[in-house]
Amino acid sequence: MFRVLFLMLLVLAALIAGPYLAGHQGYVRIETDTKVIEMSLVMLVVFFVSAMAVLYAVEWAITRFCRLSKGSYDWFFNRKHKNAQQETLEGLMRMSEGDYSKAEKLFSKNAKYADEPVLNLIKAAEAAQQRGDDFEANRYLIEASKLGGMNNVAVELARAKILVQQGKLPAARSAIDSLLELAPNNTEVLRLAIRIYQDSKAYIALDSILEAIGQRSFLSTEEYEMLEHFVDDGLLDEVMNETGQDGLLRWWEEQPSRRRKSVYARVGLIKRLIDSDDHESAQELALETLKKYEDEQLVPLFEQLTRLQIDENAKLVKVLAKRASKAETKYTDDYARALGYIYAREGRFEQSKAQFIILLDHEECIANDRIMALYVAERTGDLALAERIRQINLKEVNLKDASQEPVVALIEHTDN
C-alpha cells in the first residue's frame, strides 16, 4: 500500500512540476565507454517513474504467485494430515478387531503426516509383532528411534514389550534395566519390569525396585503383598541353593529391617532351616518371632512348628504353653496342634494326647493330625481314643466316596 502511494506521489509531483520544467528542461547526459545517452530532465523523471511502476508490478506478480503456491501446498498438506488422522483411527479399530495386517498398513502409511509419527510407528511395530513378523516390528522401532531419539521412553518401552512377546528375555531384561535408569518412576516401566523380572526370576533386581513400586501405589495391597512374598521366597531359595544353610543365616543378618520384620520372610527362613535339618537355628528364630508378634500374625508360623524338633526343656515349649493358656479361642487350636506334635516328638505322649483331644473336640483335626493323634493314642494305650479316631477316619472316607458318586454316575451315564 505504501509503495502504491509513493508511486502516485511521484506521478503527482511530475504533473505539478512538468509545466514549470517545460520551459526549463535542462539537460541530462549519460555517457559510457561506447554509448552516449542524452535526455531532458522531464524524460528522466518519466523514465524513473515508469521503471518504478514496472518493478512494483513484477514484485506484486511474484508475491502473488508465491502465496498461491504456499496456499496450494498448505491445502494438500492439510488434506493429507486429515486423511492420516482418519486412517490412524481406523488402524486403532482394526487393531482392536484383530486385523493386524491392515492395522500395520494404516499406521505405517500415515506415519509421515500423523500428529505423532513416533506413535504411529510404535503401533505399526506392535501390529507387525502380533502377526508374527519380528523383522518388520524391529524395522518400525528403528524408524521410531530415529524420529524420537535413542532415549525416547515410549519407543524403548514398546521395544521391551515386543522383546517379551518374542520370547527374548535376556534382551528384554537389558532393555528394562536401561529404561529404569531413564524413567525410574514411570508406572508403565515399573509394571513391565515386574513382569520381566518375574519371568526371568531376577529376584535381586525385583527386590531393588520394591520401594519404588510401593511409593507409586499402582498395585493393590494384596498384589503388592504377593509380590513381596514372591521376592522373599525367590531370594531365600536362591541364597540357600548357592551358599547353603550357613550362608543363608549370614544373608539374613544383612537384610534390611523391612524384611527382617516380615513374619512371612521369617517363616520362610524357618522352613528352609528345618529342611536343612538345622532345627537349633530354626528354634531360635521361631522363639524370637513368637515373642515379638501377636497371635493373628503368627498363623503361618504354627505349621512350621509342627515340623520342629526341639529339646524337652526348650524355652520355646514353655513360651508356647504360656501363650496357649492366654490365647483367644480362635487361636487355641493352632497352639494345640503345635504343642501336640512337639510333645509327641519329645515322647511326652500324655501331654500330646491332651492337645490332640482339643483338636478332636473342636473338629479341627486334619488327616495328618489324625495320623499323629492315633499314634499318640496307641502309645498311651487309650483304646477308646484310638477307636474314636478310626471312626472319624472312616466317616471321612465315606463322605469322600459319597461326594464322588455323582461324578461316577455322570461318567457311566455318558458312556451308555
GROMACS .gro file of C-alpha atoms in nm:
model
  416
    1MET     CA    1   0.000   0.000   0.000
    2PHE     CA    2   0.283   0.238   0.086
    3ARG     CA    3   0.458   0.161  -0.240
    4VAL     CA    4   0.145   0.242  -0.447
    5LEU     CA    5   0.106   0.568  -0.253
    6PHE     CA    6   0.470   0.654  -0.317
    7LEU     CA    7   0.427   0.588  -0.687
    8MET     CA    8   0.116   0.810  -0.701
    9LEU     CA    9   0.303   1.091  -0.524
   10LEU     CA   10   0.578   1.070  -0.782
   11VAL     CA   11   0.326   1.096  -1.067
   12LEU     CA   12   0.155   1.391  -0.895
   13ALA     CA   13   0.488   1.566  -0.843
   14ALA     CA   14   0.571   1.515  -1.210
   15LEU     CA   15   0.235   1.659  -1.317
   16ILE     CA   16   0.283   1.963  -1.099
   17ALA     CA   17   0.645   2.025  -1.185
   18GLY     CA   18   0.609   1.932  -1.552
   19PRO     CA   19   0.472   2.264  -1.684
   20TYR     CA   20   0.731   2.453  -1.484
   21LEU     CA   21   1.016   2.243  -1.609
   22ALA     CA   22   0.885   2.252  -1.966
   23GLY     CA   23   1.045   2.587  -2.018
   24HIS     CA   24   1.350   2.497  -1.813
   25GLN     CA   25   1.400   2.139  -1.917
   26GLY     CA   26   1.769   2.132  -1.852
   27TYR     CA   27   1.995   1.871  -1.998
   28VAL     CA   28   2.095   1.520  -1.883
   29ARG     CA   29   2.387   1.334  -2.040
   30ILE     CA   30   2.479   0.975  -1.957
   31GLU     CA   31   2.799   0.859  -2.116
   32THR     CA   32   2.963   0.515  -2.115
   33ASP     CA   33   3.267   0.381  -2.299
   34THR     CA   34   3.070   0.303  -2.613
   35LYS     CA   35   2.747   0.488  -2.584
   36VAL     CA   36   2.612   0.832  -2.502
   37ILE     CA   37   2.253   0.886  -2.380
   38GLU     CA   38   2.106   1.235  -2.382
   39MET     CA   39   1.765   1.333  -2.249
   40SER     CA   40   1.580   1.616  -2.089
   41LEU     CA   41   1.516   1.627  -1.715
   42VAL     CA   42   1.144   1.566  -1.774
   43MET     CA   43   1.217   1.249  -1.969
   44LEU     CA   44   1.444   1.128  -1.687
   45VAL     CA   45   1.160   1.174  -1.437
   46VAL     CA   46   0.916   0.992  -1.666
   47PHE     CA   47   1.166   0.709  -1.718
   48PHE     CA   48   1.227   0.676  -1.345
   49VAL     CA   49   0.854   0.665  -1.264
   50SER     CA   50   0.793   0.407  -1.539
   51ALA     CA   51   1.080   0.189  -1.414
   52MET     CA   52   0.944   0.200  -1.059
   53ALA     CA   53   0.598   0.105  -1.183
   54VAL     CA   54   0.737  -0.194  -1.375
   55LEU     CA   55   0.944  -0.302  -1.075
   56TYR     CA   56   0.647  -0.288  -0.840
   57ALA     CA   57   0.432  -0.478  -1.090
   58VAL     CA   58   0.690  -0.758  -1.119
   59GLU     CA   59   0.721  -0.776  -0.738
   60TRP     CA   60   0.342  -0.799  -0.697
   61ALA     CA   61   0.321  -1.080  -0.956
   62ILE     CA   62   0.596  -1.281  -0.787
   63THR     CA   63   0.441  -1.234  -0.440
   64ARG     CA   64   0.101  -1.337  -0.569
   65PHE     CA   65   0.247  -1.647  -0.728
   66CYS     CA   66   0.430  -1.746  -0.410
   67ARG     CA   67   0.118  -1.700  -0.200
   68LEU     CA   68  -0.075  -1.913  -0.443
   69SER     CA   69   0.193  -2.184  -0.428
   70LYS     CA   70   0.203  -2.177  -0.047
   71GLY     CA   71  -0.175  -2.192  -0.031
   72SER     CA   72  -0.177  -2.492  -0.262
   73TYR     CA   73   0.093  -2.664  -0.056
   74ASP     CA   74  -0.096  -2.596   0.268
   75TRP     CA   75  -0.417  -2.730   0.115
   76PHE     CA   76  -0.251  -3.052   0.005
   77PHE     CA   77  -0.069  -3.092   0.339
   78ASN     CA   78  -0.386  -3.033   0.543
   79ARG     CA   79  -0.570  -3.283   0.326
   80LYS     CA   80  -0.301  -3.549   0.385
   81HIS     CA   81  -0.292  -3.463   0.757
   82LYS     CA   82  -0.669  -3.506   0.786
   83ASN     CA   83  -0.657  -3.835   0.597
   84ALA     CA   84  -0.372  -3.951   0.824
   85GLN     CA   85  -0.581  -3.879   1.133
   86GLN     CA   86  -0.880  -4.067   0.998
   87GLU     CA   87  -0.679  -4.367   0.884
   88THR     CA   88  -0.485  -4.378   1.212
   89LEU     CA   89  -0.815  -4.403   1.400
   90GLU     CA   90  -0.923  -4.674   1.157
   91GLY     CA   91  -0.595  -4.852   1.227
   92LEU     CA   92  -0.670  -4.849   1.601
   93MET     CA   93  -1.011  -5.001   1.531
   94ARG     CA   94  -0.855  -5.269   1.309
   95MET     CA   95  -0.604  -5.338   1.584
   96SER     CA   96  -0.879  -5.393   1.839
   97GLU     CA   97  -1.062  -5.620   1.593
   98GLY     CA   98  -0.752  -5.836   1.545
   99ASP     CA   99  -0.689  -5.735   1.183
  100TYR     CA  100  -0.320  -5.671   1.246
  101SER     CA  101  -0.210  -5.677   0.883
  102LYS     CA  102  -0.450  -5.397   0.783
  103ALA     CA  103  -0.372  -5.203   1.100
  104GLU     CA  104   0.001  -5.220   1.028
  105LYS     CA  105  -0.051  -5.079   0.676
  106LEU     CA  106  -0.267  -4.794   0.801
  107PHE     CA  107  -0.025  -4.697   1.077
  108SER     CA  108   0.290  -4.713   0.863
  109LYS     CA  109   0.140  -4.542   0.557
  110ASN     CA  110   0.024  -4.241   0.757
  111ALA     CA  111   0.319  -4.205   0.993
  112LYS     CA  112   0.468  -3.914   0.794
  113TYR     CA  113   0.159  -3.692   0.820
  114ALA     CA  114   0.024  -3.806   1.159
  115ASP     CA  115   0.018  -3.581   1.465
  116GLU     CA  116   0.269  -3.812   1.639
  117PRO     CA  117   0.469  -4.006   1.379
  118VAL     CA  118   0.659  -4.194   1.652
  119LEU     CA  119   0.338  -4.333   1.800
  120ASN     CA  120   0.221  -4.444   1.457
  121LEU     CA  121   0.544  -4.635   1.405
  122ILE     CA  122   0.517  -4.789   1.752
  123LYS     CA  123   0.163  -4.909   1.681
  124ALA     CA  124   0.280  -5.042   1.342
  125ALA     CA  125   0.556  -5.236   1.522
  126GLU     CA  126   0.304  -5.380   1.769
  127ALA     CA  127   0.073  -5.483   1.484
  128ALA     CA  128   0.361  -5.647   1.296
  129GLN     CA  129   0.462  -5.834   1.610
  130GLN     CA  130   0.106  -5.953   1.665
  131ARG     CA  131   0.107  -6.116   1.324
  132GLY     CA  132   0.446  -6.273   1.400
  133ASP     CA  133   0.671  -6.062   1.179
  134ASP     CA  134   0.972  -5.989   1.402
  135PHE     CA  135   1.173  -5.829   1.122
  136GLU     CA  136   0.910  -5.567   1.036
  137ALA     CA  137   0.846  -5.496   1.404
  138ASN     CA  138   1.215  -5.424   1.459
  139ARG     CA  139   1.231  -5.211   1.144
  140TYR     CA  140   0.946  -4.988   1.262
  141LEU     CA  141   1.112  -4.949   1.601
  142ILE     CA  142   1.438  -4.842   1.435
  143GLU     CA  143   1.249  -4.577   1.237
  144ALA     CA  144   1.072  -4.462   1.553
  145SER     CA  145   1.409  -4.434   1.732
  146LYS     CA  146   1.544  -4.214   1.453
  147LEU     CA  147   1.247  -3.978   1.487
  148GLY     CA  148   1.209  -3.982   1.864
  149GLY     CA  149   1.572  -4.018   1.966
  150MET     CA  150   1.752  -4.308   2.133
  151ASN     CA  151   1.629  -4.217   2.483
  152ASN     CA  152   1.260  -4.191   2.398
  153VAL     CA  153   1.073  -4.369   2.679
  154ALA     CA  154   0.773  -4.461   2.462
  155VAL     CA  155   0.994  -4.621   2.195
  156GLU     CA  156   1.210  -4.811   2.442
  157LEU     CA  157   0.903  -4.928   2.634
  158ALA     CA  158   0.750  -5.061   2.313
  159ARG     CA  159   1.079  -5.230   2.228
  160ALA     CA  160   1.091  -5.405   2.567
  161LYS     CA  161   0.730  -5.524   2.534
  162ILE     CA  162   0.795  -5.662   2.187
  163LEU     CA  163   1.108  -5.841   2.306
  164VAL     CA  164   0.898  -6.008   2.576
  165GLN     CA  165   0.644  -6.117   2.314
  166GLN     CA  166   0.928  -6.253   2.102
  167GLY     CA  167   1.043  -6.460   2.398
  168LYS     CA  168   1.382  -6.284   2.411
  169LEU     CA  169   1.401  -6.248   2.790
  170PRO     CA  170   1.775  -6.163   2.814
  171ALA     CA  171   1.734  -5.880   2.563
  172ALA     CA  172   1.413  -5.766   2.735
  173ARG     CA  173   1.595  -5.770   3.069
  174SER     CA  174   1.869  -5.546   2.927
  175ALA     CA  175   1.608  -5.312   2.777
  176ILE     CA  176   1.413  -5.279   3.101
  177ASP     CA  177   1.733  -5.217   3.300
  178SER     CA  178   1.809  -4.923   3.072
  179LEU     CA  179   1.451  -4.798   3.095
  180LEU     CA  180   1.461  -4.799   3.474
  181GLU     CA  181   1.766  -4.573   3.463
  182LEU     CA  182   1.591  -4.347   3.214
  183ALA     CA  183   1.249  -4.334   3.386
  184PRO     CA  184   1.274  -4.497   3.732
  185ASN     CA  185   0.933  -4.373   3.849
  186ASN     CA  186   0.732  -4.438   3.533
  187THR     CA  187   0.437  -4.660   3.623
  188GLU     CA  188   0.430  -4.849   3.290
  189VAL     CA  189   0.804  -4.910   3.309
  190LEU     CA  190   0.766  -5.049   3.662
  191ARG     CA  191   0.475  -5.272   3.556
  192LEU     CA  192   0.679  -5.416   3.271
  193ALA     CA  193   0.983  -5.454   3.497
  194ILE     CA  194   0.776  -5.665   3.737
  195ARG     CA  195   0.670  -5.895   3.455
  196ILE     CA  196   1.018  -5.931   3.304
  197TYR     CA  197   1.193  -5.981   3.638
  198GLN     CA  198   0.935  -6.239   3.747
  199ASP     CA  199   0.962  -6.432   3.420
  200SER     CA  200   1.343  -6.427   3.434
  201LYS     CA  201   1.348  -6.497   3.810
  202ALA     CA  202   1.561  -6.187   3.870
  203TYR     CA  203   1.482  -6.169   4.241
  204ILE     CA  204   1.760  -5.926   4.336
  205ALA     CA  205   1.663  -5.683   4.059
  206LEU     CA  206   1.296  -5.707   4.158
  207ASP     CA  207   1.384  -5.653   4.522
  208SER     CA  208   1.570  -5.333   4.428
  209ILE     CA  209   1.256  -5.171   4.282
  210LEU     CA  210   1.010  -5.282   4.552
  211GLU     CA  211   1.037  -4.947   4.729
  212ALA     CA  212   0.969  -4.752   4.410
  213ILE     CA  213   0.671  -4.978   4.337
  214GLY     CA  214   0.531  -4.919   4.685
  215GLN     CA  215   0.565  -4.541   4.650
  216ARG     CA  216   0.382  -4.537   4.316
  217SER     CA  217   0.088  -4.737   4.464
  218PHE     CA  218  -0.034  -4.875   4.132
  219LEU     CA  219  -0.072  -5.223   4.284
  220SER     CA  220  -0.342  -5.319   4.530
  221THR     CA  221  -0.238  -5.416   4.883
  222GLU     CA  222  -0.290  -5.783   4.801
  223GLU     CA  223  -0.092  -5.763   4.477
  224TYR     CA  224   0.197  -5.584   4.646
  225GLU     CA  225   0.199  -5.838   4.929
  226MET     CA  226   0.207  -6.125   4.680
  227LEU     CA  227   0.497  -5.958   4.500
  228GLU     CA  228   0.688  -5.922   4.828
  229HIS     CA  229   0.628  -6.289   4.906
  230PHE     CA  230   0.745  -6.387   4.558
  231VAL     CA  231   1.069  -6.193   4.612
  232ASP     CA  232   1.121  -6.331   4.964
  233ASP     CA  233   1.073  -6.692   4.854
  234GLY     CA  234   1.293  -6.645   4.549
  235LEU     CA  235   1.578  -6.484   4.742
  236LEU     CA  236   1.564  -6.746   5.019
  237ASP     CA  237   1.578  -7.032   4.768
  238GLU     CA  238   1.850  -6.865   4.563
  239VAL     CA  239   2.075  -6.798   4.862
  240MET     CA  240   2.008  -7.143   5.006
  241ASN     CA  241   2.100  -7.315   4.680
  242GLU     CA  242   2.415  -7.107   4.629
  243THR     CA  243   2.559  -7.075   4.982
  244GLY     CA  244   2.383  -7.339   5.192
  245GLN     CA  245   2.234  -7.308   5.537
  246ASP     CA  246   2.528  -7.115   5.688
  247GLY     CA  247   2.529  -6.867   5.402
  248LEU     CA  248   2.154  -6.826   5.440
  249LEU     CA  249   2.193  -6.726   5.805
  250ARG     CA  250   2.467  -6.475   5.717
  251TRP     CA  251   2.249  -6.333   5.440
  252TRP     CA  252   1.959  -6.293   5.683
  253GLU     CA  253   2.169  -6.085   5.921
  254GLU     CA  254   2.246  -5.842   5.637
  255GLN     CA  255   1.884  -5.790   5.531
  256PRO     CA  256   1.703  -5.457   5.577
  257SER     CA  257   1.462  -5.416   5.865
  258ARG     CA  258   1.170  -5.432   5.621
  259ARG     CA  259   1.245  -5.796   5.551
  260ARG     CA  260   1.361  -5.891   5.899
  261LYS     CA  261   1.031  -5.765   6.041
  262SER     CA  262   0.824  -5.965   5.793
  263VAL     CA  263   0.661  -6.270   5.951
  264TYR     CA  264   0.630  -6.428   5.607
  265ALA     CA  265   1.006  -6.396   5.546
  266ARG     CA  266   1.083  -6.526   5.895
  267VAL     CA  267   0.860  -6.829   5.847
  268GLY     CA  268   1.017  -6.889   5.506
  269LEU     CA  269   1.363  -6.887   5.666
  270ILE     CA  270   1.248  -7.123   5.943
  271LYS     CA  271   1.103  -7.362   5.684
  272ARG     CA  272   1.431  -7.378   5.491
  273LEU     CA  273   1.634  -7.421   5.810
  274ILE     CA  274   1.416  -7.716   5.907
  275ASP     CA  275   1.451  -7.860   5.555
  276SER     CA  276   1.829  -7.846   5.601
  277ASP     CA  277   1.799  -8.013   5.948
  278ASP     CA  278   1.918  -7.702   6.132
  279HIS     CA  279   1.647  -7.725   6.397
  280GLU     CA  280   1.851  -7.530   6.651
  281SER     CA  281   1.870  -7.215   6.437
  282ALA     CA  282   1.506  -7.257   6.335
  283GLN     CA  283   1.409  -7.285   6.703
  284GLU     CA  284   1.593  -6.964   6.794
  285LEU     CA  285   1.426  -6.769   6.515
  286ALA     CA  286   1.085  -6.919   6.597
  287LEU     CA  287   1.122  -6.817   6.964
  288GLU     CA  288   1.222  -6.465   6.866
  289THR     CA  289   0.923  -6.441   6.632
  290LEU     CA  290   0.686  -6.579   6.893
  291LYS     CA  291   0.792  -6.313   7.142
  292LYS     CA  292   0.765  -6.020   6.900
  293TYR     CA  293   0.433  -6.077   6.726
  294GLU     CA  294   0.067  -6.127   6.815
  295ASP     CA  295  -0.131  -6.447   6.760
  296GLU     CA  296  -0.309  -6.321   6.449
  297GLN     CA  297   0.029  -6.262   6.282
  298LEU     CA  298   0.170  -6.600   6.382
  299VAL     CA  299  -0.074  -6.823   6.194
  300PRO     CA  300   0.185  -6.911   5.921
  301LEU     CA  301   0.439  -7.000   6.192
  302PHE     CA  302   0.229  -7.272   6.356
  303GLU     CA  303   0.251  -7.501   6.053
  304GLN     CA  304   0.631  -7.498   6.072
  305LEU     CA  305   0.628  -7.557   6.447
  306THR     CA  306   0.464  -7.894   6.385
  307ARG     CA  307   0.781  -7.996   6.195
  308LEU     CA  308   1.027  -7.866   6.452
  309GLN     CA  309   1.240  -8.099   6.664
  310ILE     CA  310   1.333  -7.936   6.993
  311ASP     CA  311   1.455  -8.040   7.338
  312GLU     CA  312   1.212  -8.123   7.615
  313ASN     CA  313   1.314  -7.829   7.829
  314ALA     CA  314   1.349  -7.579   7.545
  315LYS     CA  315   1.231  -7.228   7.622
  316LEU     CA  316   1.020  -7.232   7.306
  317VAL     CA  317   0.794  -7.504   7.453
  318LYS     CA  318   0.741  -7.306   7.771
  319VAL     CA  319   0.657  -6.989   7.579
  320LEU     CA  320   0.414  -7.181   7.356
  321ALA     CA  321   0.238  -7.334   7.657
  322LYS     CA  322   0.215  -6.995   7.829
  323ARG     CA  323   0.081  -6.825   7.515
  324ALA     CA  324  -0.167  -7.109   7.461
  325SER     CA  325  -0.317  -7.059   7.808
  326LYS     CA  326  -0.385  -6.692   7.729
  327ALA     CA  327  -0.475  -6.724   7.361
  328GLU     CA  328  -0.815  -6.632   7.221
  329THR     CA  329  -1.045  -6.922   7.138
  330LYS     CA  330  -0.988  -6.899   6.762
  331TYR     CA  331  -0.612  -6.947   6.811
  332THR     CA  332  -0.635  -7.225   7.073
  333ASP     CA  333  -0.634  -7.497   6.806
  334ASP     CA  334  -0.318  -7.356   6.643
  335TYR     CA  335  -0.131  -7.377   6.972
  336ALA     CA  336  -0.276  -7.721   7.047
  337ARG     CA  337  -0.163  -7.857   6.711
  338ALA     CA  338   0.192  -7.721   6.752
  339LEU     CA  339   0.227  -7.846   7.110
  340GLY     CA  340   0.074  -8.184   7.022
  341TYR     CA  341   0.340  -8.254   6.759
  342ILE     CA  342   0.625  -8.116   6.972
  343TYR     CA  343   0.526  -8.323   7.276
  344ALA     CA  344   0.489  -8.634   7.060
  345ARG     CA  345   0.839  -8.595   6.918
  346GLU     CA  346   0.975  -8.548   7.270
  347GLY     CA  347   0.799  -8.866   7.388
  348ARG     CA  348   0.565  -8.678   7.620
  349PHE     CA  349   0.261  -8.868   7.491
  350GLU     CA  350   0.018  -8.790   7.771
  351GLN     CA  351   0.066  -8.418   7.722
  352SER     CA  352   0.048  -8.462   7.347
  353LYS     CA  353  -0.278  -8.658   7.380
  354ALA     CA  354  -0.438  -8.372   7.574
  355GLN     CA  355  -0.359  -8.134   7.289
  356PHE     CA  356  -0.495  -8.364   7.018
  357ILE     CA  357  -0.815  -8.417   7.219
  358ILE     CA  358  -0.867  -8.038   7.199
  359LEU     CA  359  -0.838  -8.060   6.822
  360LEU     CA  360  -1.078  -8.357   6.806
  361ASP     CA  361  -1.333  -8.186   7.028
  362HIS     CA  362  -1.322  -7.875   6.808
  363GLU     CA  363  -1.334  -8.089   6.492
  364GLU     CA  364  -1.014  -7.920   6.374
  365CYS     CA  365  -0.813  -8.237   6.310
  366ILE     CA  366  -0.696  -8.271   5.952
  367ALA     CA  367  -0.572  -8.601   5.803
  368ASN     CA  368  -0.212  -8.562   5.922
  369ASP     CA  369  -0.329  -8.461   6.268
  370ARG     CA  370  -0.542  -8.777   6.296
  371ILE     CA  371  -0.247  -8.994   6.198
  372MET     CA  372  -0.033  -8.840   6.473
  373ALA     CA  373  -0.324  -8.848   6.721
  374LEU     CA  374  -0.381  -9.221   6.651
  375TYR     CA  375  -0.011  -9.289   6.707
  376VAL     CA  376  -0.023  -9.099   7.039
  377ALA     CA  377  -0.341  -9.281   7.146
  378GLU     CA  378  -0.180  -9.618   7.075
  379ARG     CA  379   0.137  -9.524   7.263
  380THR     CA  380  -0.067  -9.422   7.568
  381GLY     CA  381  -0.288  -9.730   7.546
  382ASP     CA  382  -0.605  -9.522   7.512
  383LEU     CA  383  -0.814  -9.766   7.308
  384ALA     CA  384  -1.127  -9.553   7.331
  385LEU     CA  385  -0.949  -9.255   7.182
  386ALA     CA  386  -0.793  -9.472   6.912
  387GLU     CA  387  -1.137  -9.613   6.821
  388ARG     CA  388  -1.280  -9.262   6.811
  389ILE     CA  389  -1.011  -9.151   6.568
  390ARG     CA  390  -1.071  -9.458   6.348
  391GLN     CA  391  -1.441  -9.381   6.336
  392ILE     CA  392  -1.366  -9.023   6.229
  393ASN     CA  393  -1.132  -9.153   5.958
  394LEU     CA  394  -1.397  -9.399   5.837
  395LYS     CA  395  -1.657  -9.122   5.829
  396GLU     CA  396  -1.423  -8.901   5.627
  397VAL     CA  397  -1.364  -9.182   5.377
  398ASN     CA  398  -1.740  -9.244   5.340
  399LEU     CA  399  -1.805  -8.874   5.286
  400LYS     CA  400  -1.533  -8.861   5.025
  401ASP     CA  401  -1.676  -9.162   4.841
  402ALA     CA  402  -2.027  -9.014   4.855
  403SER     CA  403  -1.907  -8.689   4.705
  404GLN     CA  404  -1.753  -8.880   4.415
  405GLU     CA  405  -2.064  -9.094   4.340
  406PRO     CA  406  -2.247  -8.824   4.135
  407VAL     CA  407  -1.938  -8.780   3.921
  408VAL     CA  408  -1.905  -9.156   3.865
  409ALA     CA  409  -2.276  -9.183   3.783
  410LEU     CA  410  -2.247  -8.900   3.533
  411ILE     CA  411  -1.949  -9.070   3.364
  412GLU     CA  412  -2.136  -9.401   3.342
  413HIS     CA  413  -2.445  -9.229   3.204
  414THR     CA  414  -2.233  -9.055   2.940
  415ASP     CA  415  -2.067  -9.384   2.840
  416ASN     CA  416  -2.407  -9.550   2.798
   0.00000   0.00000   0.00000
